[in-house]
Coordinates of C-alpha atoms in Angstrom, one line a residue:
X202 CA -0.4 0.3 0.2
X203 CA 1.3 3.6 -1.2
X204 CA 2.5 6.1 1.5
X205 CA 0.6 8.7 -0.6
X206 CA -2.5 6.3 -0.6
X207 CA -2.3 6.4 3.3
X208 CA -1.7 10.3 3.2
X209 CA -4.8 10.5 1.1
X210 CA -7.0 8.8 3.6
X211 CA -5.9 10.1 6.7
X212 CA -6.9 13.4 5.0
X213 CA -10.7 12.3 3.9
X214 CA -10.9 10.7 7.7
X215 CA -9.6 14.6 9.2
X216 CA -12.4 16.5 6.7
X217 CA -14.9 13.8 7.5
X218 CA -14.6 14.5 11.5
X219 CA -14.2 18.0 11.2
X220 CA -17.2 18.2 8.9
X221 CA -19.7 15.9 11.3
X222 CA -17.6 18.6 14.3
X223 CA -19.2 21.5 13.0
X224 CA -22.8 20.0 11.9
X225 CA -22.8 19.1 16.0
X226 CA -21.7 22.1 17.1
X227 CA -24.0 24.0 15.0
X228 CA -26.9 21.7 16.4
X229 CA -26.1 22.4 19.7
X230 CA -24.2 25.9 19.7
X231 CA -21.9 24.4 21.4
X232 CA -20.1 21.1 22.8
X233 CA -17.8 20.1 25.4
X234 CA -14.5 18.7 24.4
X235 CA -15.1 15.6 25.8
X236 CA -18.2 15.1 24.7
X237 CA -16.9 16.0 20.6
X238 CA -14.1 13.8 21.8
X239 CA -16.8 10.8 22.4
X240 CA -18.9 11.3 19.3
X241 CA -15.7 11.3 16.9
X242 CA -14.1 7.9 18.9
X243 CA -10.8 10.0 18.7
X244 CA -8.6 11.7 22.1
X245 CA -9.3 15.4 23.2
X246 CA -6.0 16.1 22.0
X247 CA -7.3 15.3 18.8
X248 CA -10.2 17.6 19.3
X249 CA -8.4 19.8 20.1
X250 CA -5.9 20.3 17.7
X251 CA -8.7 20.0 15.1
X252 CA -9.8 23.3 16.3
X253 CA -7.4 25.2 16.6
X254 CA -6.3 24.1 13.1
X255 CA -9.5 25.5 11.4
X256 CA -9.9 28.4 13.2
X257 CA -12.3 29.8 10.7
X258 CA -15.0 27.5 11.4
X259 CA -13.9 26.9 15.4
X260 CA -13.5 28.5 18.5
X261 CA -13.1 27.6 21.9
X262 CA -14.9 29.1 25.0
X263 CA -13.8 27.5 28.1
X264 CA -14.0 23.8 27.5
X265 CA -16.8 24.3 24.9
X266 CA -16.3 24.1 21.6
X267 CA -18.2 26.9 19.5
X268 CA -18.6 27.7 15.7
X269 CA -16.6 31.1 15.0
X270 CA -18.0 34.3 14.5
X271 CA -15.7 36.7 13.0
X272 CA -17.7 39.4 15.0
X273 CA -17.0 38.1 17.9
X274 CA -13.6 39.0 20.0
X275 CA -11.5 35.1 20.0
X276 CA -10.0 34.4 23.6
X277 CA -6.0 35.1 23.7
X278 CA -6.1 31.6 24.8
X279 CA -8.0 28.0 25.0
X280 CA -8.4 27.4 29.1
X281 CA -8.6 23.6 27.6
X282 CA -4.9 24.0 26.5
X283 CA -3.9 25.9 29.9
X284 CA -5.2 23.4 31.7
X285 CA -2.7 20.8 30.3
X286 CA 0.6 22.7 31.4
X287 CA 1.9 21.6 34.7
X288 CA -1.1 19.1 35.1
X289 CA 0.6 16.6 37.2
X290 CA 1.1 19.7 40.1
X291 CA -2.3 21.1 39.6
X292 CA -3.9 17.9 40.7
X293 CA -1.4 17.3 43.2
X294 CA -2.6 20.3 44.9
X295 CA -5.9 19.8 44.7
X296 CA -5.8 16.3 46.2
X297 CA -4.1 17.6 48.9
X298 CA -7.4 20.2 49.5
X299 CA -9.6 17.4 49.5
X300 CA -9.4 15.8 53.2
X301 CA -10.4 20.1 53.8
X302 CA -14.1 19.5 52.2
X303 CA -16.7 17.8 54.9
X304 CA -20.0 16.7 54.6
X305 CA -22.5 19.3 54.3
X306 CA -20.0 22.1 53.8
X307 CA -20.1 25.5 51.6
X308 CA -17.1 25.9 49.6
X309 CA -16.4 28.6 46.8
X310 CA -14.2 27.6 43.8
X311 CA -12.4 30.3 42.1
X312 CA -11.9 30.1 38.4
X313 CA -9.1 29.2 36.5
X314 CA -7.3 25.6 35.5
X315 CA -5.9 24.5 38.4
X316 CA -9.4 24.3 40.6
X317 CA -11.3 21.7 38.0
X318 CA -9.4 19.1 39.5
X319 CA -10.8 19.7 42.9
X320 CA -14.4 19.5 41.6
X321 CA -13.5 16.5 39.8
X322 CA -12.0 15.1 42.8
X323 CA -15.1 15.6 45.4
X324 CA -16.3 12.1 46.4
X325 CA -19.7 11.7 44.1
X326 CA -22.0 10.7 47.7
X327 CA -21.1 13.8 49.0
X328 CA -23.6 16.2 49.7
X329 CA -21.6 19.7 49.7
X330 CA -23.2 23.3 48.4
X331 CA -20.2 24.7 45.8
X332 CA -20.6 28.6 45.1
X333 CA -18.3 29.5 41.4
X334 CA -19.1 31.7 38.5
X335 CA -16.5 30.2 36.2
X336 CA -18.3 27.5 33.3
X337 CA -15.7 25.2 34.0
X338 CA -16.1 25.0 37.7
X339 CA -20.4 24.8 37.3
X340 CA -19.4 22.4 33.7
X341 CA -17.6 19.7 36.3
X342 CA -20.0 20.8 39.1
X343 CA -22.8 19.3 37.5
X344 CA -21.9 16.1 37.0
X345 CA -21.7 15.6 40.3
X346 CA -26.0 14.7 41.6
X347 CA -25.0 15.5 45.5
X348 CA -23.7 18.9 44.7
X349 CA -25.8 21.7 45.6
X350 CA -24.1 24.4 42.8
X351 CA -24.6 28.3 43.5
X352 CA -23.5 29.8 40.4
X353 CA -22.6 33.7 40.4
X354 CA -24.4 35.6 37.8
X355 CA -22.9 38.5 35.5
X356 CA -21.7 39.4 32.3
X357 CA -19.3 36.4 30.9
X358 CA -15.6 37.3 29.8
X359 CA -14.0 34.9 27.3
X360 CA -10.7 34.6 28.5
X361 CA -11.1 33.3 32.0
X362 CA -14.5 31.2 31.3
X363 CA -15.9 33.4 33.9
X364 CA -19.1 35.7 34.5
X365 CA -18.4 39.0 36.1
X366 CA -21.5 40.8 38.2
X367 CA -22.3 44.5 36.4
X368 CA -23.7 45.6 40.0
X369 CA -22.7 44.4 43.4
X370 CA -23.5 41.0 43.8
X371 CA -25.3 40.1 47.0
X372 CA -25.0 36.3 46.0
X373 CA -22.2 35.6 48.6
X374 CA -23.5 37.7 51.4
X375 CA -26.3 35.3 51.8
X376 CA -23.8 32.3 52.4
X377 CA -21.7 31.4 54.9
X378 CA -18.5 29.5 53.3
X379 CA -16.6 27.2 55.0
X380 CA -13.6 27.2 52.8
X381 CA -12.7 29.5 50.1
X382 CA -10.4 27.7 47.7
X383 CA -8.4 30.6 45.3
X384 CA -6.4 30.3 42.8
X385 CA -3.4 32.8 41.2
X386 CA -1.8 33.2 38.4
X387 CA 1.0 34.9 40.0
X388 CA 2.1 34.4 44.1
X389 CA 5.1 36.4 45.4
X390 CA 6.4 36.7 49.0
X391 CA 6.1 40.3 49.3
X392 CA 3.7 41.2 47.1
X393 CA 0.9 38.6 47.7
X394 CA -1.3 36.2 45.4
X395 CA -2.1 38.1 41.9
X396 CA -3.9 37.2 38.9
X397 CA -4.5 39.3 35.8
X398 CA -8.2 40.5 35.8
X399 CA -9.2 43.2 38.8
X400 CA -12.8 42.0 38.5
X401 CA -11.7 39.1 39.1
X402 CA -9.4 39.9 41.9
X403 CA -12.6 41.6 43.6
X404 CA -14.9 38.4 43.2
X405 CA -11.8 36.5 44.9
X406 CA -11.4 39.3 48.0
X407 CA -15.5 38.9 48.3
X408 CA -15.4 35.3 48.8
X409 CA -12.6 35.2 50.9
X410 CA -14.2 37.9 53.2
X411 CA -17.1 35.6 53.8
X412 CA -14.7 32.5 54.3
X413 CA -14.3 30.8 58.0
X414 CA -11.1 29.6 55.9
X415 CA -9.0 30.9 52.9
X416 CA -7.5 28.5 51.0
X417 CA -4.5 29.6 48.1
X418 CA -4.5 26.5 45.7
X419 CA -1.2 27.0 42.7
X420 CA 1.0 24.7 41.3
X421 CA 4.7 26.1 42.7
X422 CA 5.5 27.4 38.7
X423 CA 3.7 30.0 39.9
X424 CA 5.7 31.3 42.7
X425 CA 8.2 34.2 41.5
X426 CA 5.4 35.6 39.2
X427 CA 3.9 38.7 39.8
X428 CA 0.4 39.8 37.5
X429 CA -0.8 43.1 37.8
X430 CA -4.3 42.5 40.0
X431 CA -3.3 42.1 43.8
X432 CA -5.9 39.7 45.2
X433 CA -4.5 39.3 48.9
X434 CA -1.4 39.1 51.2
X435 CA -0.1 36.0 51.5
X436 CA -1.1 36.4 55.3
X437 CA -3.9 36.3 54.8
X438 CA -4.3 32.9 53.9
X439 CA -5.1 30.7 55.9
X440 CA -3.3 27.7 54.2
X441 CA -1.6 27.7 51.2
X442 CA -1.4 24.2 49.4
X443 CA 1.2 23.4 46.5
X444 CA 1.9 19.7 44.7
X445 CA 3.8 19.3 47.3
X446 CA 1.0 20.1 50.3
X447 CA 0.8 23.2 52.5
X448 CA 3.8 25.7 52.6
X449 CA 4.2 28.3 54.8
X450 CA 4.7 32.1 53.8
X451 CA 8.5 31.6 54.9
X452 CA 8.6 28.1 52.3
X453 CA 7.3 30.6 49.9
X454 CA 9.8 33.3 50.3
X455 CA 12.8 30.1 50.3
X456 CA 11.2 28.5 47.3
X457 CA 11.2 31.9 45.3
X458 CA 14.3 32.8 46.4
X459 CA 15.7 29.6 44.9
X460 CA 14.2 30.3 41.6
X461 CA 15.1 33.6 40.8
X462 CA 19.2 32.3 41.9
X463 CA 19.3 34.1 45.5
X464 CA 20.1 31.4 47.4

């Protein structure tokens, strides 16, 4: 069998796959990458590659595939793809947080690519109330039958797959939160936890103010990075958790010093 023939059949299969995906996305308006992979009987990585290679047909919003709209502003990055970076470390950090969650707890789960792993690790039979404002977190939570999901509404912000209130939102004030699990794009021993979006930082701070315990959950690649929006000083977190388990502020400072070559 010739290599040319094999290549031609591969192209035909890819074209058929893209055509079927476009038909399904057009019909459903949006399709989660996991569901697309199951539909097409391929890996999620193959689906993401097809989407990236056909930007004139598709776009990602969080973990969902939607038809491309030339009039819409495209996301600067794909959260699904970003979640693969340091994935093992993110999962390990979340695994260290699971013992903090108790039956009947009310928890706040922040946005980003780390904390969906935490939601996925909550035992199926555990009853908890989960408050969030991010599409990818809500998408994981609805798959757990014993999670009571509360989503803070607002305007959808594609880069973080999150909803930000147009006005002051009183939803958080109605709940006594046990643990607020907070993510960050940067952690600095002096400047604290930071993120890229000021509205996002405001929601994080509001959740921390309503929580008995605030837990910063990051992989250690974030230590030493600084983003523009301040979330809180490290002293304002009751627990700091990385893939190595709990870290003190002193441990964060030492790790940061090693990374930048000061020690």
